[in-house]
């Protein structure tokens, strides 16, 4: 590490409360990085300060005011749809139409899978009755895979992990002590086939280690697709 990196890291640590373990992890992730990418990695670790992307508040009657923040590109896409629809349609009408269409198609999909399930469920319950709960869950078909983590699963993972970050520093073998800003993390990433239902595939990580793990798992280049500030 060069002097520029050291002074960048120092001012980062001064600005944000960082544990000793976190410092080690951060420093090791800075090795062999340019000054520019050092700045980016550190910026990425800072808590997000921008406004929430979605807000909801009740207004008169039974109406709710929903505020969305979209990228310029997304707004352009909306305008492109407006243009292609060929009639003067407001964005509100467009959203209403899209909601209706999406809902209809999702309901149709749901009916299909429920229909398929019913045929096999009765048999399954009988044969699986003596197996443990986890074994009894039928393997999810790819169409049924969901990223959604249920409340009860979240509770189970939180209790098992003692509401503490599960990251263990490979150098010191010490567990991270963070107990705030914890995220539920897929050990095997969802995108690579990891389950969101199996508690064994889930663990608690603090924001720093959550990001560190994502960077390690998907590699710097892949993450930069999602985190523009990582791009060189
Ligand atoms: Zn941590």
mmCIF file of C-alpha atoms and ligand atoms in Angstrom:
data_model
loop_
_atom_site.group_PDB
_atom_site.id
_atom_site.type_symbol
_atom_site.label_atom_id
_atom_site.label_comp_id
_atom_site.label_asym_id
_atom_site.label_seq_id
_atom_site.Cartn_x
_atom_site.Cartn_y
_atom_site.Cartn_z
ATOM 1 C CA UNK A 1 0.000 0.000 0.000
ATOM 2 C CA UNK A 2 1.239 3.471 -0.773
ATOM 3 C CA UNK A 3 1.008 6.679 1.234
ATOM 4 C CA UNK A 4 -2.025 7.986 -0.618
ATOM 5 C CA UNK A 5 -3.962 4.825 0.201
ATOM 6 C CA UNK A 6 -2.895 4.936 3.837
ATOM 7 C CA UNK A 7 -4.035 8.531 4.235
ATOM 8 C CA UNK A 8 -7.345 7.754 2.472
ATOM 9 C CA UNK A 9 -7.918 4.792 4.777
ATOM 10 C CA UNK A 10 -6.970 6.857 7.839
ATOM 11 C CA UNK A 11 -9.472 9.584 7.091
ATOM 12 C CA UNK A 12 -12.114 6.933 6.369
ATOM 13 C CA UNK A 13 -11.508 5.328 9.788
ATOM 14 C CA UNK A 14 -11.598 8.744 11.441
ATOM 15 C CA UNK A 15 -14.936 9.527 9.822
ATOM 16 C CA UNK A 16 -16.662 6.211 10.534
ATOM 17 C CA UNK A 17 -16.571 4.017 13.607
ATOM 18 C CA UNK A 18 -14.591 0.978 12.524
ATOM 19 C CA UNK A 19 -13.612 -2.011 14.637
ATOM 20 C CA UNK A 20 -10.086 -3.397 14.545
ATOM 21 C CA UNK A 21 -11.283 -6.428 12.583
ATOM 22 C CA UNK A 22 -13.123 -4.262 10.110
ATOM 23 C CA UNK A 23 -10.014 -2.172 9.625
ATOM 24 C CA UNK A 24 -7.986 -5.273 8.810
ATOM 25 C CA UNK A 25 -10.564 -6.484 6.323
ATOM 26 C CA UNK A 26 -10.802 -3.105 4.677
ATOM 27 C CA UNK A 27 -7.033 -2.708 4.483
ATOM 28 C CA UNK A 28 -6.591 -6.139 2.941
ATOM 29 C CA UNK A 29 -9.227 -5.333 0.330
ATOM 30 C CA UNK A 30 -7.238 -2.225 -0.622
ATOM 31 C CA UNK A 31 -4.041 -4.072 -1.415
ATOM 32 C CA UNK A 32 -2.814 -3.618 -4.978
ATOM 33 C CA UNK A 33 -5.602 -1.126 -5.744
ATOM 34 C CA UNK A 34 -5.033 2.191 -7.438
ATOM 35 C CA UNK A 35 -5.700 5.384 -5.489
ATOM 36 C CA UNK A 36 -8.846 5.851 -7.536
ATOM 37 C CA UNK A 37 -10.279 2.443 -6.833
ATOM 38 C CA UNK A 38 -9.249 2.795 -3.180
ATOM 39 C CA UNK A 39 -11.442 5.884 -2.997
ATOM 40 C CA UNK A 40 -14.270 3.960 -4.622
ATOM 41 C CA UNK A 41 -14.024 0.964 -2.323
ATOM 42 C CA UNK A 42 -14.045 3.258 0.712
ATOM 43 C CA UNK A 43 -16.945 5.314 -0.626
ATOM 44 C CA UNK A 44 -18.859 2.085 -1.177
ATOM 45 C CA UNK A 45 -18.452 1.194 2.494
ATOM 46 C CA UNK A 46 -20.015 4.417 3.699
ATOM 47 C CA UNK A 47 -23.622 4.215 4.797
ATOM 48 C CA UNK A 48 -26.003 5.401 2.153
ATOM 49 C CA UNK A 49 -26.951 8.984 2.724
ATOM 50 C CA UNK A 50 -29.295 9.629 -0.169
ATOM 51 C CA UNK A 51 -33.061 9.801 0.174
ATOM 52 C CA UNK A 52 -35.156 6.642 0.194
ATOM 53 C CA UNK A 53 -36.126 5.633 -3.302
ATOM 54 C CA UNK A 54 -39.748 4.988 -2.402
ATOM 55 C CA UNK A 55 -41.994 6.772 0.030
ATOM 56 C CA UNK A 56 -45.662 6.311 0.748
ATOM 57 C CA UNK A 57 -48.016 8.614 2.588
ATOM 58 C CA UNK A 58 -51.771 8.651 2.922
ATOM 59 C CA UNK A 59 -53.509 11.627 1.370
ATOM 60 C CA UNK A 60 -57.179 12.597 1.149
ATOM 61 C CA UNK A 61 -59.789 9.868 0.973
ATOM 62 C CA UNK A 62 -58.474 6.369 0.401
ATOM 63 C CA UNK A 63 -55.586 7.608 -1.723
ATOM 64 C CA UNK A 64 -51.907 7.065 -1.075
ATOM 65 C CA UNK A 65 -49.229 9.301 -2.469
ATOM 66 C CA UNK A 66 -46.381 7.132 -3.694
ATOM 67 C CA UNK A 67 -43.098 8.827 -4.523
ATOM 68 C CA UNK A 68 -40.656 6.931 -6.705
ATOM 69 C CA UNK A 69 -37.197 7.962 -7.769
ATOM 70 C CA UNK A 70 -36.276 6.564 -11.159
ATOM 71 C CA UNK A 71 -33.143 6.673 -13.250
ATOM 72 C CA UNK A 72 -33.243 8.886 -16.291
ATOM 73 C CA UNK A 73 -33.136 5.745 -18.448
ATOM 74 C CA UNK A 74 -36.165 4.295 -16.712
ATOM 75 C CA UNK A 75 -38.111 7.499 -17.288
ATOM 76 C CA UNK A 76 -37.081 7.382 -20.951
ATOM 77 C CA UNK A 77 -38.400 3.814 -21.149
ATOM 78 C CA UNK A 78 -41.713 4.964 -19.691
ATOM 79 C CA UNK A 79 -41.908 7.749 -22.235
ATOM 80 C CA UNK A 80 -41.068 5.289 -24.991
ATOM 81 C CA UNK A 81 -44.017 3.133 -23.908
ATOM 82 C CA UNK A 82 -46.232 6.229 -23.825
ATOM 83 C CA UNK A 83 -45.128 7.036 -27.357
ATOM 84 C CA UNK A 84 -45.664 3.465 -28.612
ATOM 85 C CA UNK A 85 -49.137 3.309 -27.093
ATOM 86 C CA UNK A 86 -49.945 5.985 -29.619
ATOM 87 C CA UNK A 87 -52.434 7.880 -27.510
ATOM 88 C CA UNK A 88 -51.824 10.604 -25.030
ATOM 89 C CA UNK A 89 -51.513 8.601 -21.877
ATOM 90 C CA UNK A 90 -50.292 10.130 -18.629
ATOM 91 C CA UNK A 91 -47.647 8.309 -16.616
ATOM 92 C CA UNK A 92 -50.293 7.656 -13.973
ATOM 93 C CA UNK A 93 -52.541 5.945 -16.528
ATOM 94 C CA UNK A 94 -49.556 4.015 -17.737
ATOM 95 C CA UNK A 95 -48.762 2.759 -14.243
ATOM 96 C CA UNK A 96 -52.424 1.794 -13.745
ATOM 97 C CA UNK A 97 -52.398 -0.141 -17.004
ATOM 98 C CA UNK A 98 -49.096 -1.857 -16.246
ATOM 99 C CA UNK A 99 -50.269 -2.824 -12.776
ATOM 100 C CA UNK A 100 -53.442 -4.369 -14.192
ATOM 101 C CA UNK A 101 -51.580 -6.325 -16.874
ATOM 102 C CA UNK A 102 -48.887 -7.550 -14.510
ATOM 103 C CA UNK A 103 -51.440 -8.611 -11.932
ATOM 104 C CA UNK A 104 -53.459 -10.532 -14.501
ATOM 105 C CA UNK A 105 -50.444 -12.378 -15.838
ATOM 106 C CA UNK A 106 -49.146 -13.188 -12.338
ATOM 107 C CA UNK A 107 -52.542 -14.544 -11.309
ATOM 108 C CA UNK A 108 -52.595 -16.764 -14.388
ATOM 109 C CA UNK A 109 -49.102 -18.055 -13.549
ATOM 110 C CA UNK A 110 -50.135 -18.719 -9.966
ATOM 111 C CA UNK A 111 -53.213 -20.684 -11.052
ATOM 112 C CA UNK A 112 -50.993 -22.881 -13.213
ATOM 113 C CA UNK A 113 -48.547 -23.772 -10.436
ATOM 114 C CA UNK A 114 -51.277 -24.253 -7.827
ATOM 115 C CA UNK A 115 -53.051 -26.621 -10.225
ATOM 116 C CA UNK A 116 -49.886 -28.680 -10.668
ATOM 117 C CA UNK A 117 -49.130 -28.745 -6.963
ATOM 118 C CA UNK A 118 -52.546 -29.961 -5.850
ATOM 119 C CA UNK A 119 -52.216 -33.214 -7.759
ATOM 120 C CA UNK A 120 -49.058 -34.243 -5.955
ATOM 121 C CA UNK A 121 -49.533 -32.667 -2.542
ATOM 122 C CA UNK A 122 -51.857 -35.283 -1.048
ATOM 123 C CA UNK A 123 -49.431 -38.084 -1.865
ATOM 124 C CA UNK A 124 -46.469 -36.097 -0.583
ATOM 125 C CA UNK A 125 -47.982 -35.440 2.814
ATOM 126 C CA UNK A 126 -48.618 -39.132 3.381
ATOM 127 C CA UNK A 127 -45.145 -40.328 2.415
ATOM 128 C CA UNK A 128 -43.287 -37.508 4.129
ATOM 129 C CA UNK A 129 -45.149 -37.586 7.387
ATOM 130 C CA UNK A 130 -42.351 -39.269 9.336
ATOM 131 C CA UNK A 131 -39.519 -37.288 7.849
ATOM 132 C CA UNK A 132 -38.105 -34.164 9.420
ATOM 133 C CA UNK A 133 -39.621 -30.848 8.506
ATOM 134 C CA UNK A 134 -36.772 -29.783 6.264
ATOM 135 C CA UNK A 135 -36.604 -33.033 4.326
ATOM 136 C CA UNK A 136 -40.323 -32.948 3.797
ATOM 137 C CA UNK A 137 -40.169 -29.729 1.845
ATOM 138 C CA UNK A 138 -40.357 -30.664 -1.810
ATOM 139 C CA UNK A 139 -37.369 -29.514 -3.836
ATOM 140 C CA UNK A 140 -38.218 -26.231 -5.460
ATOM 141 C CA UNK A 141 -38.504 -26.224 -9.188
ATOM 142 C CA UNK A 142 -36.720 -23.355 -10.847
ATOM 143 C CA UNK A 143 -40.038 -21.659 -11.623
ATOM 144 C CA UNK A 144 -40.870 -21.727 -7.901
ATOM 145 C CA UNK A 145 -37.550 -20.361 -6.693
ATOM 146 C CA UNK A 146 -38.029 -17.190 -4.790
ATOM 147 C CA UNK A 147 -35.579 -14.688 -3.405
ATOM 148 C CA UNK A 148 -38.148 -13.840 -0.742
ATOM 149 C CA UNK A 149 -37.059 -14.754 2.791
ATOM 150 C CA UNK A 150 -39.996 -15.332 5.120
ATOM 151 C CA UNK A 151 -40.323 -13.580 8.463
ATOM 152 C CA UNK A 152 -40.018 -16.847 10.338
ATOM 153 C CA UNK A 153 -36.808 -17.725 8.477
ATOM 154 C CA UNK A 154 -35.383 -14.279 9.253
ATOM 155 C CA UNK A 155 -36.249 -14.787 12.927
ATOM 156 C CA UNK A 156 -34.657 -18.242 12.958
ATOM 157 C CA UNK A 157 -31.417 -16.994 11.374
ATOM 158 C CA UNK A 158 -31.270 -13.993 13.735
ATOM 159 C CA UNK A 159 -31.722 -16.184 16.784
ATOM 160 C CA UNK A 160 -29.194 -18.783 15.650
ATOM 161 C CA UNK A 161 -26.588 -16.129 14.831
ATOM 162 C CA UNK A 162 -27.201 -14.241 18.074
ATOM 163 C CA UNK A 163 -28.006 -11.020 16.179
ATOM 164 C CA UNK A 164 -24.327 -10.613 15.361
ATOM 165 C CA UNK A 165 -22.260 -10.492 12.181
ATOM 166 C CA UNK A 166 -20.989 -13.996 11.341
ATOM 167 C CA UNK A 167 -17.852 -12.890 9.514
ATOM 168 C CA UNK A 168 -14.710 -14.535 10.849
ATOM 169 C CA UNK A 169 -11.448 -12.819 10.046
ATOM 170 C CA UNK A 170 -9.268 -15.369 8.257
ATOM 171 C CA UNK A 171 -6.129 -13.867 9.806
ATOM 172 C CA UNK A 172 -7.144 -13.667 13.459
ATOM 173 C CA UNK A 173 -10.003 -16.216 13.466
ATOM 174 C CA UNK A 174 -12.005 -13.645 15.389
ATOM 175 C CA UNK A 175 -15.675 -13.097 14.704
ATOM 176 C CA UNK A 176 -16.796 -9.604 13.741
ATOM 177 C CA UNK A 177 -18.489 -7.858 16.656
ATOM 178 C CA UNK A 178 -20.964 -5.768 14.684
ATOM 179 C CA UNK A 179 -24.534 -5.991 15.954
ATOM 180 C CA UNK A 180 -26.043 -3.118 13.961
ATOM 181 C CA UNK A 181 -27.031 -2.807 10.322
ATOM 182 C CA UNK A 182 -27.081 -6.576 9.885
ATOM 183 C CA UNK A 183 -28.213 -8.112 6.618
ATOM 184 C CA UNK A 184 -29.318 -11.643 5.870
ATOM 185 C CA UNK A 185 -26.840 -12.983 3.362
ATOM 186 C CA UNK A 186 -26.967 -16.025 1.062
ATOM 187 C CA UNK A 187 -23.911 -18.247 1.597
ATOM 188 C CA UNK A 188 -24.439 -19.710 -1.855
ATOM 189 C CA UNK A 189 -25.676 -16.688 -3.818
ATOM 190 C CA UNK A 190 -29.286 -16.798 -4.986
ATOM 191 C CA UNK A 191 -28.089 -16.034 -8.503
ATOM 192 C CA UNK A 192 -25.955 -19.170 -8.381
ATOM 193 C CA UNK A 193 -28.803 -21.406 -7.193
ATOM 194 C CA UNK A 194 -28.580 -20.818 -3.431
ATOM 195 C CA UNK A 195 -31.828 -21.130 -1.481
ATOM 196 C CA UNK A 196 -33.663 -18.303 0.314
ATOM 197 C CA UNK A 197 -35.718 -20.782 2.318
ATOM 198 C CA UNK A 198 -32.995 -23.011 3.739
ATOM 199 C CA UNK A 199 -31.658 -21.419 6.932
ATOM 200 C CA UNK A 200 -28.400 -23.310 6.415
ATOM 201 C CA UNK A 201 -27.785 -21.145 3.353
ATOM 202 C CA UNK A 202 -28.405 -17.908 5.235
ATOM 203 C CA UNK A 203 -26.335 -15.945 7.733
ATOM 204 C CA UNK A 204 -26.177 -12.501 9.289
ATOM 205 C CA UNK A 205 -23.503 -10.091 8.086
ATOM 206 C CA UNK A 206 -22.864 -6.446 8.854
ATOM 207 C CA UNK A 207 -22.988 -3.933 5.999
ATOM 208 C CA UNK A 208 -19.212 -3.947 5.578
ATOM 209 C CA UNK A 209 -18.872 -7.708 5.388
ATOM 210 C CA UNK A 210 -21.987 -8.048 3.284
ATOM 211 C CA UNK A 211 -20.352 -5.851 0.658
ATOM 212 C CA UNK A 212 -16.977 -7.489 1.048
ATOM 213 C CA UNK A 213 -18.534 -10.897 0.486
ATOM 214 C CA UNK A 214 -20.460 -9.743 -2.552
ATOM 215 C CA UNK A 215 -17.277 -8.353 -4.026
ATOM 216 C CA UNK A 216 -15.438 -11.605 -3.341
ATOM 217 C CA UNK A 217 -18.216 -13.842 -4.645
ATOM 218 C CA UNK A 218 -19.018 -12.073 -7.844
ATOM 219 C CA UNK A 219 -15.664 -10.507 -8.442
ATOM 220 C CA UNK A 220 -14.958 -6.874 -8.778
ATOM 221 C CA UNK A 221 -15.971 -6.696 -12.431
ATOM 222 C CA UNK A 222 -19.392 -8.296 -11.938
ATOM 223 C CA UNK A 223 -20.216 -6.105 -8.930
ATOM 224 C CA UNK A 224 -19.329 -3.031 -10.913
ATOM 225 C CA UNK A 225 -22.341 -3.807 -13.113
ATOM 226 C CA UNK A 226 -24.478 -3.054 -10.065
ATOM 227 C CA UNK A 227 -22.345 -0.541 -8.202
ATOM 228 C CA UNK A 228 -21.372 2.146 -10.689
ATOM 229 C CA UNK A 229 -18.802 3.668 -8.342
ATOM 230 C CA UNK A 230 -16.676 0.515 -8.613
ATOM 231 C CA UNK A 231 -16.201 1.079 -12.324
ATOM 232 C CA UNK A 232 -12.778 2.185 -13.436
HETATM 233 ZN ZN1 LIG B 1 -19.018 -7.769 10.182
#
